[in-house]
Coordinates of C-alpha atoms in Angstrom, one line a residue:
Chain A
G127 CA -77.5 35.4 -136.5
D128 CA -76.0 33.2 -133.9
S129 CA -72.8 34.4 -132.4
V130 CA -70.4 33.4 -129.7
T131 CA -68.0 35.5 -127.9
Q132 CA -65.1 34.2 -125.9
M133 CA -62.6 36.2 -123.6
E134 CA -59.5 37.0 -125.6
G135 CA -56.4 34.8 -124.9
P136 CA -54.0 33.3 -124.4
V137 CA -54.5 32.6 -120.8
T138 CA -51.5 31.8 -118.6
L139 CA -51.7 30.3 -115.2
S140 CA -49.7 28.4 -112.4
E141 CA -50.9 25.1 -111.3
E142 CA -53.8 25.3 -108.9
A143 CA -54.8 28.3 -109.7
F144 CA -58.4 29.4 -110.4
L145 CA -59.8 29.4 -113.9
T146 CA -62.4 31.4 -115.6
I147 CA -62.9 31.8 -119.2
N148 CA -65.8 33.9 -120.2
C149 CA -68.3 33.2 -123.1
T150 CA -71.5 35.0 -124.1
Y151 CA -73.6 34.5 -126.9
T152 CA -76.5 35.9 -129.2
A153 CA -78.9 33.3 -130.3
T154 CA -82.8 32.8 -131.5
G155 CA -85.0 31.0 -129.2
Y156 CA -83.2 28.7 -126.5
P157 CA -80.1 27.2 -127.8
S158 CA -78.1 24.4 -126.1
L159 CA -74.6 25.3 -124.9
F160 CA -71.2 23.5 -125.1
W161 CA -67.8 23.7 -124.1
Y162 CA -65.3 21.6 -126.3
V163 CA -61.6 21.2 -125.5
Q164 CA -58.6 20.5 -128.1
Y165 CA -55.7 19.2 -126.4
P166 CA -52.4 19.3 -128.3
G167 CA -52.3 17.0 -131.3
E168 CA -56.0 15.8 -130.8
G169 CA -59.1 16.4 -132.1
L170 CA -62.1 18.5 -130.4
Q171 CA -63.9 16.7 -127.7
L172 CA -67.0 17.7 -125.7
L173 CA -66.1 18.9 -122.2
L174 CA -69.5 19.8 -121.0
K175 CA -72.6 21.0 -122.0
A176 CA -76.1 22.4 -120.8
T177 CA -79.3 22.4 -122.6
K178 CA -81.7 24.8 -120.9
A179 CA -81.5 27.8 -118.5
D180 CA -79.9 27.4 -115.2
D181 CA -78.6 24.1 -116.1
K182 CA -75.0 23.5 -114.8
G183 CA -72.8 21.2 -116.9
S184 CA -69.8 19.6 -115.3
N185 CA -66.9 17.4 -116.2
K186 CA -63.3 16.8 -114.9
G187 CA -63.7 19.4 -112.2
F188 CA -64.7 21.9 -114.9
E189 CA -68.2 23.7 -114.6
A190 CA -70.4 26.1 -116.6
T191 CA -73.7 27.4 -115.8
Y192 CA -76.3 28.5 -118.5
R193 CA -77.4 31.9 -117.6
K194 CA -80.1 33.2 -119.7
E195 CA -80.5 36.5 -118.2
T196 CA -77.0 37.4 -118.9
T197 CA -76.7 35.1 -122.1
S198 CA -73.3 33.6 -120.6
F199 CA -71.9 30.2 -120.2
H200 CA -68.7 31.0 -118.1
L201 CA -66.2 28.0 -117.9
E202 CA -64.7 27.6 -114.4
K203 CA -62.3 25.3 -112.6
G204 CA -61.2 25.8 -108.9
S205 CA -57.7 24.3 -109.3
V206 CA -56.2 23.8 -112.9
Q207 CA -53.3 21.4 -113.6
V208 CA -50.6 21.1 -116.2
S209 CA -52.7 18.7 -118.1
D210 CA -55.4 21.0 -118.7
S211 CA -53.3 23.4 -121.0
A212 CA -55.3 23.2 -124.2
V213 CA -57.7 25.2 -126.5
Y214 CA -61.3 25.7 -125.2
F215 CA -64.1 26.5 -127.4
C216 CA -67.4 27.8 -126.4
A217 CA -70.3 26.9 -128.8
L218 CA -74.2 26.9 -129.2
S219 CA -76.7 25.1 -131.2
S220 CA -79.9 27.1 -131.7
G221 CA -82.0 25.2 -134.1
A222 CA -82.7 28.7 -135.7
G223 CA -84.1 29.4 -139.2
G224 CA -85.8 25.8 -139.3
T225 CA -82.6 24.1 -138.6
S226 CA -83.9 21.8 -136.0
Y227 CA -80.6 19.7 -136.2
G228 CA -77.5 20.5 -134.1
K229 CA -75.5 23.0 -136.4
L230 CA -72.9 24.4 -134.0
T231 CA -71.6 28.0 -133.9
F232 CA -68.3 28.4 -132.4
G233 CA -66.2 31.1 -130.5
Q234 CA -62.8 32.0 -131.6
G235 CA -61.3 29.6 -128.9
T236 CA -58.9 30.5 -125.8
I237 CA -55.5 29.2 -125.5
L238 CA -54.9 28.0 -121.9
T239 CA -51.4 27.4 -120.6
V240 CA -50.8 26.0 -117.1
H241 CA -47.3 26.0 -115.5
P242 CA -45.9 23.9 -113.0
Chain B
G88 CA -65.0 1.9 -129.5
A89 CA -64.2 3.4 -132.9
G90 CA -64.5 7.1 -133.1
V91 CA -64.8 9.4 -136.0
S92 CA -62.0 9.0 -138.7
Q93 CA -60.8 11.1 -141.4
S94 CA -58.3 10.8 -144.2
P95 CA -55.7 11.8 -145.1
R96 CA -54.6 13.5 -142.2
Y97 CA -52.6 15.8 -144.3
K98 CA -52.9 17.2 -147.9
V99 CA -50.7 19.3 -149.7
A100 CA -52.1 20.4 -153.2
K101 CA -51.0 22.7 -155.8
R102 CA -53.4 25.7 -156.6
G103 CA -55.9 24.3 -159.0
Q104 CA -55.6 20.8 -158.0
D105 CA -58.8 18.9 -157.2
V106 CA -58.9 17.2 -153.6
A107 CA -61.3 14.6 -151.9
L108 CA -61.3 14.4 -147.9
R109 CA -63.0 11.4 -146.3
C110 CA -64.9 11.0 -143.2
D111 CA -66.0 7.7 -141.4
P112 CA -68.5 8.6 -138.9
I113 CA -69.4 6.5 -135.8
S114 CA -71.4 3.7 -136.9
G115 CA -75.2 4.3 -136.6
H116 CA -74.9 8.0 -136.3
V117 CA -77.7 9.5 -138.1
S118 CA -76.2 13.2 -138.4
L119 CA -72.8 14.1 -140.0
F120 CA -71.5 17.7 -140.2
W121 CA -68.5 19.3 -142.0
Y122 CA -66.7 22.4 -140.5
Q123 CA -63.7 24.4 -141.8
Q124 CA -61.1 25.8 -139.3
A125 CA -58.7 28.3 -140.2
L126 CA -55.7 28.9 -138.0
G127 CA -56.4 30.5 -134.8
Q128 CA -60.0 30.6 -135.4
G129 CA -63.2 28.3 -134.3
P130 CA -64.7 26.0 -136.8
E131 CA -67.2 27.2 -139.0
F132 CA -70.1 25.2 -140.4
L133 CA -70.0 24.1 -143.8
T134 CA -72.7 21.4 -144.5
Y135 CA -75.1 18.8 -142.9
F136 CA -76.4 15.5 -143.7
Q137 CA -79.2 13.5 -142.2
N138 CA -78.4 10.0 -143.3
E139 CA -77.8 10.5 -146.9
A140 CA -79.7 13.5 -147.4
Q141 CA -78.0 16.8 -147.6
L142 CA -80.1 19.1 -145.7
D143 CA -78.1 22.2 -145.4
K144 CA -75.1 23.2 -147.5
S145 CA -75.3 27.0 -146.4
G146 CA -72.1 27.3 -145.3
L147 CA -70.1 25.9 -148.4
P148 CA -67.9 28.9 -149.5
S149 CA -68.3 28.5 -153.3
D150 CA -69.5 26.1 -156.0
R151 CA -66.0 24.6 -156.0
F152 CA -66.9 22.8 -152.7
F153 CA -69.0 19.5 -152.9
A154 CA -69.9 17.1 -150.5
E155 CA -71.8 13.6 -150.5
R156 CA -73.0 10.8 -148.3
P157 CA -74.4 8.4 -150.8
E158 CA -75.2 5.4 -148.5
G159 CA -75.6 7.4 -145.2
S160 CA -72.5 6.4 -143.8
V161 CA -69.0 7.6 -145.3
S162 CA -69.0 11.1 -146.6
T163 CA -66.6 12.9 -148.9
L164 CA -65.7 16.6 -149.3
K165 CA -64.4 17.4 -152.6
I166 CA -62.7 20.8 -153.3
Q167 CA -62.5 21.5 -157.1
R168 CA -59.6 23.8 -158.3
T169 CA -58.1 24.5 -155.0
Q170 CA -57.2 28.1 -154.0
Q171 CA -54.7 29.3 -151.4
E172 CA -57.7 30.6 -149.3
D173 CA -59.1 26.9 -149.1
S174 CA -55.9 26.2 -146.9
A175 CA -57.4 25.2 -143.4
V176 CA -58.2 22.0 -141.4
Y177 CA -61.6 20.5 -142.3
L178 CA -63.4 18.7 -139.5
C179 CA -66.0 16.2 -139.6
A180 CA -68.4 15.1 -136.8
S181 CA -71.3 12.9 -136.2
S182 CA -74.1 12.6 -133.8
L183 CA -76.5 9.9 -133.0
G184 CA -79.6 12.0 -133.4
R185 CA -80.5 15.0 -135.2
G186 CA -81.7 17.6 -132.5
K187 CA -79.9 20.6 -131.2
R188 CA -79.2 18.9 -127.7
E189 CA -77.0 16.2 -129.3
T190 CA -73.4 15.8 -128.8
Q191 CA -71.2 15.9 -131.8
Y192 CA -68.0 13.6 -132.0
F193 CA -65.3 15.2 -134.0
G194 CA -62.5 13.4 -136.0
P195 CA -59.1 14.5 -135.7
G196 CA -59.3 16.6 -138.9
T197 CA -57.6 16.9 -142.6
R198 CA -55.0 19.6 -142.6
L199 CA -55.1 21.0 -146.3
L200 CA -52.3 23.2 -147.4
V201 CA -52.8 24.5 -150.9
L202 CA -49.5 26.1 -152.5

């Protein structure tokens, strides 16, 4: 079945540091890939997505590239801010098993804390 | 514009009590999903509606869990005879279309604590 594995957290960085959160997946066919973010006290919201191989999703300075050869979708940001402190979830939607709709399979989440 | 709303935001139930959780999706969204999120974990799929039709309930943990969306808009997740292991955050999400490329918009969740 589908699965998503994220790097273990928590991750603690100083402001302006470079961020990488690793995400690898197992899926049938050609999934769409997503990064969702959950800020303290708020609901899940889409950060970025990519729907086919070699696509790059980007938003708010964050980027992730859909790498089919390594089944990865690593999240990066060149210079993090305190306001980026949140929980980050990698997710996929494969449409496998006849489910042509967008059922999401999530990773376990990575807690990011950025200090001034 | 209005996003996905859920009510109540918090619910404390005694073991064995029945609970009902409500989801108001974004107007016009065809697809509606329910997920369960245990503490420190990612959300896990429970069930999916396309308009009023429940097309997938493969993630419902037991027959104590029941969901409906009778008019293709508001949805209710009902848990009968709650157990302590039902304690979790229940998330509702909606999307405009039904494909795997669609962005899902999540509500704030209902935090259920079963004592």
